[in-house]
Amino acid sequence: MALRFTNTLTRTKDEFKPLEEDHVRMYTCGPTVYDFAHIGNFRTYMFEDLLRRYLRYKGYRVTHVMNVTDVDDKTIKGSMAQNISLNEYTDRYKKAFFEDLDALGIERAEIYPEATTHIPEMVKLVKALLDKGIAYAVDGNYYFSIAKFPAYGKLSHIDLSGLKAGARISTDEYEKESASDFALWKAWDTADGDVFWETELGKGRPGWHIECSAMSMKYLGDSFDIHCGGVDNIFPHHENEIAQSEGATGKRFVNFWLHSEHLIVEGRKMSKSFNNFYTLREILGKGYSPLVVRSVLLTTHYRQQLNFTFDGLDAARNALERYNDFYKNLGDYPGGDSSGEADIVINRMLAGFEDNLDDDLNISGALGEVFDFIRDINRLKAEDNLSAEERDRAIAAVSKIETVLHFLKKEDGVLESEIAELIQKRNGARKNRDFATADKVRDLLLERGIILEDTPSGTKWKRKI
Ligand code: AMP
Ligand code: ZN
């Protein structure tokens, strides 16, 4: 089946073909580093991780650019409130952002350009718009004239009939009702403190929208394949990006626009006032592992709202245990006879996994195939109908889908020999009826993420998820 995505621009599921044959160029809107990122942000970044991992699975080379917004109203306000420089303030959240990405197993983009080091590119773009008569200046501020760009509204499908000619807005975020000429460059004023750049446009700083137009085109070219963000980015941010880029170049900016629906918490919009607002760090601090959070963020289709619940985290943990136990036990299985069924099961899973993801990244369908496969291979094992070669092909199939899912527990530094030694020590203590020592060893292992299980055939262990 051909790879298809729902394109916000066309409102239909369209077959995906990159502009260059084997190479996908994609841009995803990144964090504004004024605070720790929240789990809603990571819902969007996780969808983008699925997208880039799956494109690579399909054999494409991917060049992925994600911006870091390190100058805007919120970062300036934050740094001034703490009386530190803008850089010092944003550095802390930049670092935290990358730590969080790593914790969640989100693959790194190829390039993370920062707004503050790309001011000349933004100035150049504003000047191109001025030269074409699409931008104009008022008191050192520069605005985009939407009346000069007839295609304005093509992404968000907004109705411009009620628009007042010449109305202007300077804030970066606003509702559709306030559609109007928007700021490309903002003249310095006292509220900006010592944050400004002296440029050919005068003393000031860029608007948020111009940042993404300038940095995406710098690294990906005037026209590229995919642009993503959460649904809140459609208007005004992405609408404005199209206007700026296509206004300046006269070329089509992006072929595919993909947007993820928002995450809500326990059925309600996430908000500090509802007391249901969480950063990733807060969720991990409650004892949930990053892998469990990864699984919850990944496994709802990106075009559906994700209802994040604590029950959902527990269910995800069980499914992950099943997947990990399966993989570990398969590795320990010596192999038996072959009934020839295993290859059918393996191939059916791989084909189903791909068909589902080809269909607009249907992750639930893909996972359904994976869990059917686990059930069937376990059955073949129990029936002694899985040969060593078939076992190895089943392991290879899991390794293949793992490049997309990334659900296997990582080694956590506790060596198997160390574990075996401690289990022996515990068994010795139990033999001597020294249960205090035996329990102490069990707790010590548990603290290090190792769970013991006493079975008739001896003590087994596994890593906690
Ligand atoms: P921001 O830092 O607010 O610009 O957001 C960064 C990214 O997170 C953008 O792509 C937003 O669309 C996305 N985002 C913000 N809130 C949510 C949410 N509750 N659920 C999913 N994505 C979100
Ligand atoms: Zn952006």
Coordinates of C-alpha atoms and ligand atoms in Angstrom, one line a residue:
M1 CA 0.0 0.0 0.0
A2 CA 1.2 3.5 -0.7
L3 CA 2.1 5.8 2.2
R4 CA -0.7 8.3 2.8
F5 CA -1.1 11.2 5.2
T6 CA -4.0 13.5 6.0
N7 CA -2.9 16.9 4.6
T8 CA -4.4 19.9 6.4
L9 CA -3.9 21.9 3.2
T10 CA -6.1 19.7 1.1
R11 CA -8.3 18.2 3.9
T12 CA -7.8 14.8 2.3
K13 CA -5.7 11.7 2.8
D14 CA -3.1 12.1 0.1
E15 CA -0.4 9.8 -1.2
F16 CA 3.0 10.9 0.0
K17 CA 5.9 11.3 -2.3
P18 CA 8.9 13.5 -1.4
L19 CA 10.2 16.1 -3.8
E20 CA 13.5 14.3 -4.0
E21 CA 13.2 10.6 -4.6
D22 CA 14.7 9.1 -1.5
H23 CA 15.0 12.1 0.8
V24 CA 12.3 13.6 3.0
R25 CA 12.8 17.1 4.3
M26 CA 10.6 18.0 7.2
Y27 CA 10.2 20.9 9.7
T28 CA 8.5 20.7 13.0
C29 CA 7.7 23.6 15.3
G30 CA 9.8 23.4 18.4
P31 CA 9.6 24.6 22.0
T32 CA 9.5 28.1 23.3
V33 CA 12.1 27.7 26.0
Y34 CA 10.6 29.8 28.7
D35 CA 9.6 26.9 31.0
F36 CA 9.8 23.0 31.1
A37 CA 7.8 21.4 28.3
H38 CA 4.5 19.9 29.3
I39 CA 3.1 16.5 28.4
G40 CA 0.9 18.1 25.7
N41 CA 4.0 19.4 23.9
F42 CA 5.4 15.9 24.1
R43 CA 2.3 14.4 22.5
T44 CA 3.1 16.5 19.5
Y45 CA 6.8 15.8 19.6
M46 CA 6.0 12.0 20.0
F47 CA 3.8 12.1 16.9
E48 CA 6.6 13.7 15.0
D49 CA 9.0 11.0 16.3
L50 CA 6.7 8.3 15.0
L51 CA 6.5 10.1 11.7
R52 CA 10.3 10.4 11.3
R53 CA 11.0 6.9 12.5
Y54 CA 8.5 5.5 10.1
L55 CA 9.8 7.4 7.2
R56 CA 13.2 5.9 8.0
Y57 CA 11.7 2.5 8.3
K58 CA 10.3 3.0 4.8
G59 CA 13.9 3.6 3.6
Y60 CA 13.9 7.3 3.3
R61 CA 16.8 9.5 4.3
V62 CA 15.2 12.2 6.6
T63 CA 16.4 15.7 7.2
H64 CA 14.4 17.0 10.1
V65 CA 14.7 20.5 11.4
M66 CA 13.1 21.7 14.6
N67 CA 13.5 25.3 15.8
V68 CA 14.1 26.4 19.3
T69 CA 12.3 29.7 20.1
D70 CA 14.6 31.4 22.5
V71 CA 13.4 35.0 22.1
D72 CA 9.7 36.0 22.4
D73 CA 7.4 37.9 24.8
K74 CA 7.5 35.0 27.3
T75 CA 11.2 34.4 27.4
I76 CA 12.0 38.1 27.7
K77 CA 9.5 38.5 30.5
G78 CA 10.9 35.5 32.3
S79 CA 14.5 36.6 32.1
M80 CA 13.6 40.1 33.3
A81 CA 11.6 38.8 36.2
Q82 CA 14.7 36.9 37.4
N83 CA 17.0 39.6 36.5
I84 CA 19.3 37.4 34.3
S85 CA 20.3 37.6 30.7
L86 CA 18.0 36.1 28.1
N87 CA 20.6 33.4 27.2
E88 CA 21.1 32.4 30.8
Y89 CA 17.4 32.1 31.3
T90 CA 16.7 30.0 28.1
D91 CA 19.8 27.8 28.4
R92 CA 18.3 26.1 31.4
Y93 CA 15.1 25.1 29.6
K94 CA 17.0 24.2 26.4
K95 CA 19.0 21.7 28.4
A96 CA 15.9 20.4 30.1
F97 CA 14.2 20.0 26.7
F98 CA 16.9 17.8 25.3
E99 CA 17.1 15.7 28.5
D100 CA 13.3 15.1 28.3
L101 CA 13.6 14.1 24.6
D102 CA 16.3 11.6 25.5
A103 CA 14.3 10.2 28.4
L104 CA 11.3 9.6 26.1
G105 CA 13.4 8.0 23.4
I106 CA 12.5 10.7 20.9
E107 CA 15.1 10.5 18.1
R108 CA 17.1 13.7 17.6
A109 CA 16.3 15.9 14.6
E110 CA 19.3 16.6 12.3
I111 CA 19.3 20.3 13.1
Y112 CA 17.9 22.5 16.0
P113 CA 18.4 26.1 14.9
E114 CA 17.9 28.7 17.5
A115 CA 16.1 32.0 16.8
T116 CA 18.7 34.2 18.4
T117 CA 21.4 33.0 16.0
H118 CA 19.4 33.5 12.8
I119 CA 18.4 37.1 13.0
P120 CA 20.2 38.0 9.7
E121 CA 18.2 35.4 7.8
M122 CA 15.0 36.8 9.2
V123 CA 15.9 40.4 8.3
K124 CA 16.7 39.2 4.8
L125 CA 13.3 37.7 4.5
V126 CA 11.5 40.8 5.8
K127 CA 13.5 42.8 3.3
A128 CA 12.4 40.5 0.4
L129 CA 8.8 41.1 1.4
L130 CA 9.3 44.9 1.6
D131 CA 10.9 44.8 -1.9
K132 CA 7.8 43.1 -3.2
G133 CA 5.5 45.6 -1.5
I134 CA 3.9 42.8 0.6
A135 CA 5.3 44.2 3.9
Y136 CA 5.3 47.8 5.2
A137 CA 6.7 49.7 8.2
V138 CA 4.9 51.7 10.8
D139 CA 7.0 53.4 13.5
G140 CA 9.8 50.9 13.2
N141 CA 7.5 47.9 13.3
Y142 CA 7.1 45.8 10.1
Y143 CA 3.9 44.2 9.1
F144 CA 2.8 41.7 6.5
S145 CA -0.1 43.0 4.4
I146 CA -2.5 40.1 4.0
A147 CA -4.5 42.0 1.4
K148 CA -1.4 41.6 -0.9
F149 CA -1.4 37.8 -0.5
P150 CA -4.6 36.6 -2.1
A151 CA -4.0 33.0 -1.0
Y152 CA -4.1 34.0 2.7
G153 CA -6.4 31.6 4.6
K154 CA -5.8 28.5 2.4
L155 CA -4.5 26.4 5.2
S156 CA -6.9 27.3 8.0
H157 CA -9.8 28.1 5.6
I158 CA -10.7 31.2 7.5
D159 CA -13.3 33.6 6.2
L160 CA -11.7 37.0 5.5
S161 CA -14.9 38.7 4.5
G162 CA -15.3 40.6 7.7
L163 CA -11.7 41.9 7.7
K164 CA -11.1 45.5 8.3
A165 CA -8.6 46.9 5.8
G166 CA -5.3 47.8 7.4
A167 CA -6.1 46.4 10.9
R168 CA -2.8 45.3 12.5
I169 CA -1.9 43.0 15.3
S170 CA 1.5 42.9 17.1
T171 CA 1.1 39.9 19.4
D172 CA 2.3 36.6 18.1
E173 CA -0.7 34.5 19.3
Y174 CA -4.3 35.5 18.5
E175 CA -7.6 34.0 17.4
K176 CA -9.1 33.8 14.0
E177 CA -11.4 36.6 14.8
S178 CA -8.5 39.0 14.9
A179 CA -7.0 38.0 11.6
S180 CA -5.2 41.1 10.3
D181 CA -1.8 42.3 9.2
F182 CA 0.7 40.7 11.5
A183 CA 4.1 41.7 12.9
L184 CA 7.2 40.5 11.1
W185 CA 9.6 42.7 13.1
K186 CA 8.9 44.6 16.4
A187 CA 10.6 47.8 17.2
W188 CA 12.4 47.8 20.6
D189 CA 10.5 49.3 23.5
T190 CA 11.3 49.4 27.2
A191 CA 9.4 46.2 28.0
D192 CA 12.2 44.3 26.0
G193 CA 14.9 45.5 28.4
D194 CA 18.3 44.8 26.9
V195 CA 17.0 42.3 24.3
F196 CA 17.3 43.8 20.8
W197 CA 19.3 43.6 17.6
E198 CA 20.5 46.6 15.6
T199 CA 19.7 45.7 12.0
E200 CA 18.9 47.2 8.7
L201 CA 15.3 47.2 9.9
G202 CA 16.2 49.2 12.9
K203 CA 16.6 48.3 16.6
G204 CA 14.2 45.5 17.5
R205 CA 13.5 41.8 17.4
P206 CA 11.7 39.4 15.1
G207 CA 8.1 38.2 15.3
W208 CA 7.6 34.5 16.0
H209 CA 6.2 33.5 12.6
I210 CA 9.1 34.9 10.6
E211 CA 11.5 32.8 12.6
C212 CA 10.0 29.5 11.3
S213 CA 9.8 30.7 7.7
A214 CA 13.4 31.9 7.7
M215 CA 15.0 28.9 9.5
S216 CA 13.0 26.2 7.6
M217 CA 13.9 27.6 4.2
K218 CA 17.6 28.1 5.2
Y219 CA 18.0 24.5 6.0
L220 CA 15.4 22.8 3.8
G221 CA 15.1 25.0 0.7
D222 CA 12.3 27.2 -0.5
S223 CA 10.1 24.2 -1.0
F224 CA 10.1 21.1 1.1
D225 CA 8.0 18.0 2.0
I226 CA 6.4 18.1 5.4
H227 CA 5.7 20.6 8.1
C228 CA 4.1 19.6 11.4
G229 CA 2.9 21.0 14.7
G230 CA -0.1 20.8 17.0
V231 CA -3.5 21.9 15.7
D232 CA -3.2 25.2 17.6
N233 CA -0.4 26.0 15.2
I234 CA -2.6 26.0 12.1
F235 CA -3.8 29.5 12.7
P236 CA -2.2 32.0 12.8
H237 CA 1.3 30.5 13.0
H238 CA 1.3 28.2 9.9
E239 CA -1.0 30.3 7.9
N240 CA 1.4 33.2 8.4
E241 CA 4.4 31.0 7.6
I242 CA 2.9 30.2 4.2
A243 CA 2.1 33.8 3.6
Q244 CA 5.7 35.0 4.4
S245 CA 7.5 32.2 2.5
E246 CA 5.3 32.0 -0.6
G247 CA 5.0 35.8 -0.6
A248 CA 8.8 36.1 -0.7
T249 CA 9.7 33.3 -3.0
G250 CA 6.6 32.9 -5.3
K251 CA 7.0 29.1 -4.9
R252 CA 5.0 26.6 -3.0
F253 CA 6.4 26.4 0.5
V254 CA 5.3 23.0 1.8
N255 CA 3.5 20.0 0.2
F256 CA 2.2 18.2 3.3
W257 CA 0.9 19.9 6.5
L258 CA 0.4 17.4 9.3
H259 CA -1.2 18.5 12.6
S260 CA -1.7 16.5 15.8
E261 CA -4.8 16.9 18.0
H262 CA -4.2 18.0 21.6
L263 CA -3.7 16.1 24.7
I264 CA -6.2 16.5 27.5
V265 CA -5.9 15.1 31.1
E266 CA -8.6 13.0 32.7
G267 CA -11.1 14.3 30.2
R268 CA -10.4 18.0 30.6
K269 CA -8.3 20.6 28.9
M270 CA -5.0 20.7 30.6
S271 CA -4.8 23.8 32.6
K272 CA -3.1 25.1 35.8
S273 CA -6.4 26.3 37.0
F274 CA -7.9 22.8 36.8
N275 CA -4.9 21.4 38.7
N276 CA -4.3 18.9 35.9
F277 CA -1.3 20.5 34.2
Y278 CA 1.9 18.3 34.1
T279 CA 5.4 18.7 32.9
L280 CA 7.1 15.4 31.9
R281 CA 9.2 15.8 35.0
E282 CA 6.2 15.8 37.2
I283 CA 4.9 12.6 35.7
L284 CA 8.2 10.9 36.1
G285 CA 8.5 12.2 39.6
K286 CA 5.3 10.2 40.4
G287 CA 7.2 7.0 39.7
Y288 CA 6.1 6.4 36.1
S289 CA 8.9 5.3 33.8
P290 CA 9.7 7.2 30.7
L291 CA 8.9 4.1 28.6
V292 CA 5.4 4.0 30.0
V293 CA 4.9 7.6 29.2
R294 CA 6.4 7.1 25.7
S295 CA 3.9 4.3 25.1
V296 CA 0.9 6.4 26.2
L297 CA 1.9 9.4 24.1
L298 CA 2.6 7.3 21.1
T299 CA -0.4 4.9 20.9
T300 CA -3.4 7.2 20.2
H301 CA -3.8 8.2 16.6
Y302 CA -2.4 11.6 16.1
R303 CA -5.6 13.0 14.7
Q304 CA -7.5 12.0 17.7
Q305 CA -7.5 13.9 21.0
L306 CA -5.4 12.0 23.5
N307 CA -7.0 11.6 26.9
F308 CA -4.1 11.2 29.3
T309 CA -5.2 9.3 32.5
F310 CA -3.4 7.5 35.3
D311 CA -5.4 4.4 34.5
G312 CA -4.1 4.7 31.0
L313 CA -0.5 4.7 32.3
D314 CA -1.1 1.5 34.3
A315 CA -2.7 -0.2 31.2
A316 CA 0.3 0.9 29.1
R317 CA 2.7 -0.6 31.7
N318 CA 1.0 -4.0 31.4
A319 CA 1.1 -4.0 27.6
L320 CA 4.8 -3.0 27.8
E321 CA 5.5 -5.8 30.3
R322 CA 3.9 -8.3 27.9
Y323 CA 6.0 -7.0 24.9
N324 CA 9.3 -7.1 26.9
D325 CA 8.6 -10.5 28.6
F326 CA 7.9 -11.9 25.2
Y327 CA 11.1 -10.6 23.7
K328 CA 13.2 -11.8 26.7
N329 CA 11.6 -15.2 26.8
L330 CA 12.0 -15.7 23.1
G331 CA 15.7 -15.0 23.4
D332 CA 15.9 -17.7 26.2
Y333 CA 14.0 -20.3 24.2
P334 CA 16.2 -23.0 22.8
G335 CA 13.9 -23.8 19.8
G336 CA 11.9 -26.9 19.0
D337 CA 10.3 -28.4 15.9
S338 CA 8.8 -26.5 13.1
S339 CA 5.2 -26.6 11.8
G340 CA 5.9 -24.0 9.2
E341 CA 3.3 -21.7 10.7
A342 CA 5.8 -19.3 12.3
D343 CA 6.9 -17.7 9.0
I344 CA 3.2 -17.0 8.1
V345 CA 2.7 -15.4 11.5
I346 CA 5.8 -13.3 11.2
N347 CA 5.1 -12.1 7.6
R348 CA 1.5 -11.4 8.4
M349 CA 2.6 -9.2 11.3
L350 CA 5.2 -7.3 9.3
A351 CA 2.8 -6.7 6.4
G352 CA 0.0 -5.6 8.8
F353 CA 2.3 -3.3 10.7
E354 CA 3.3 -1.6 7.5
D355 CA -0.2 -1.4 6.0
N356 CA -1.5 0.2 9.1
L357 CA 1.2 2.8 9.4
D358 CA 1.1 3.5 5.7
D359 CA -2.5 4.5 6.3
D360 CA -2.0 7.8 7.9
L361 CA 0.1 6.4 10.8
N362 CA -2.6 4.1 12.2
I363 CA -0.5 3.1 15.2
S364 CA -3.4 1.3 17.1
G365 CA -3.9 -1.0 14.1
A366 CA -0.2 -1.6 13.8
L367 CA 0.0 -2.5 17.5
G368 CA -3.0 -4.8 17.2
E369 CA -0.9 -6.8 14.7
V370 CA 2.1 -6.9 17.0
F371 CA 0.0 -8.3 19.9
D372 CA -1.6 -10.9 17.7
F373 CA 1.9 -12.0 16.7
I374 CA 3.0 -12.2 20.3
R375 CA 0.0 -14.4 21.1
D376 CA 0.6 -16.7 18.1
I377 CA 4.3 -17.1 18.6
N378 CA 3.8 -17.9 22.2
R379 CA 1.3 -20.5 21.2
L380 CA 3.7 -22.1 18.7
K381 CA 6.3 -22.1 21.4
A382 CA 4.0 -23.8 23.9
E383 CA 3.1 -26.4 21.2
D384 CA 6.8 -26.9 20.5
N385 CA 6.3 -25.7 16.9
L386 CA 8.9 -23.0 16.8
S387 CA 12.4 -24.0 15.5
A388 CA 15.6 -22.1 16.5
E389 CA 15.7 -20.6 13.0
E390 CA 12.1 -19.4 13.2
R391 CA 12.8 -18.0 16.7
D392 CA 15.6 -16.0 15.2
R393 CA 13.4 -14.7 12.4
A394 CA 10.8 -13.7 15.0
I395 CA 13.5 -11.9 17.0
A396 CA 14.6 -10.1 13.8
A397 CA 11.0 -9.0 13.2
V398 CA 10.8 -7.5 16.6
S399 CA 14.1 -5.7 16.1
K400 CA 12.7 -4.3 12.9
I401 CA 9.5 -2.8 14.4
E402 CA 11.5 -1.7 17.4
T403 CA 13.2 1.0 15.1
V404 CA 9.7 2.6 15.1
L405 CA 8.3 1.6 18.5
H406 CA 11.3 1.8 20.7
F407 CA 9.5 -0.1 23.5
L408 CA 12.2 -2.4 24.8
K409 CA 13.7 -1.7 28.1
K410 CA 17.2 -0.4 28.0
E411 CA 20.0 -1.9 30.0
D412 CA 20.2 0.0 33.2
G413 CA 23.7 -0.7 34.2
V414 CA 22.9 -3.7 36.5
L415 CA 24.9 -6.6 35.2
E416 CA 23.4 -10.0 34.8
S417 CA 26.3 -11.6 36.7
E418 CA 25.7 -9.2 39.5
I419 CA 22.0 -10.1 39.6
A420 CA 22.8 -13.8 39.6
E421 CA 25.3 -13.4 42.5
L422 CA 22.7 -11.6 44.6
I423 CA 20.0 -14.2 43.8
Q424 CA 22.5 -16.9 45.0
K425 CA 23.1 -15.0 48.1
R426 CA 19.4 -14.7 48.7
N427 CA 18.8 -18.4 48.1
G428 CA 21.6 -19.2 50.6
A429 CA 20.0 -17.0 53.2
R430 CA 16.6 -18.6 52.6
K431 CA 18.1 -22.0 53.0
N432 CA 19.4 -20.9 56.4
R433 CA 16.0 -19.4 57.2
D434 CA 17.6 -16.0 57.4
F435 CA 14.6 -14.3 56.0
A436 CA 15.7 -10.8 57.0
T437 CA 18.8 -11.0 54.8
A438 CA 16.8 -12.6 52.0
D439 CA 14.3 -9.8 52.1
K440 CA 17.0 -7.2 52.2
V441 CA 18.5 -8.6 49.0
R442 CA 15.1 -8.7 47.3
D443 CA 14.6 -5.0 48.2
L444 CA 18.0 -4.1 47.1
L445 CA 17.4 -5.6 43.7
L446 CA 14.0 -4.0 43.5
E447 CA 15.5 -0.6 44.2
R448 CA 17.7 -1.2 41.2
G449 CA 14.8 -2.1 39.0
I450 CA 15.0 -5.9 39.2
I451 CA 11.9 -7.9 40.1
L452 CA 12.3 -11.5 41.5
E453 CA 9.8 -14.2 41.0
D454 CA 10.1 -17.5 42.8
T455 CA 8.9 -20.4 40.6
P456 CA 9.0 -24.2 41.0
S457 CA 12.0 -24.2 38.6
G458 CA 13.9 -21.6 40.6
T459 CA 14.1 -17.9 41.0
K460 CA 13.5 -15.8 37.9
W461 CA 14.1 -12.1 37.4
K462 CA 13.1 -9.3 35.1
R463 CA 13.7 -5.6 34.8
K464 CA 10.9 -3.3 36.0
I465 CA 9.2 -1.1 33.5
Ligands
AMP1 P1 4.6 25.9 22.3 O1 5.9 25.7 23.1 O2 3.4 26.3 23.0 O3 4.8 26.7 21.0 O4 4.2 24.4 21.8 C1 5.1 23.5 21.2 C2 4.3 22.5 20.4 O5 3.4 21.8 21.3 C3 3.4 23.0 19.3 O6 3.5 22.2 18.2 C4 2.0 23.0 19.9 O7 1.1 22.9 18.9 C5 2.1 21.8 20.8 N1 1.1 21.7 21.9 C6 0.8 22.7 22.8 N2 -0.1 22.3 23.6 C7 -0.5 21.0 23.3 C8 -1.4 20.0 23.8 N3 -2.1 20.2 24.9 N4 -1.4 18.8 23.2 C9 -0.6 18.6 22.1 N5 0.2 19.5 21.6 C10 0.3 20.6 22.2
ZN2 ZN 6.9 27.4 14.0

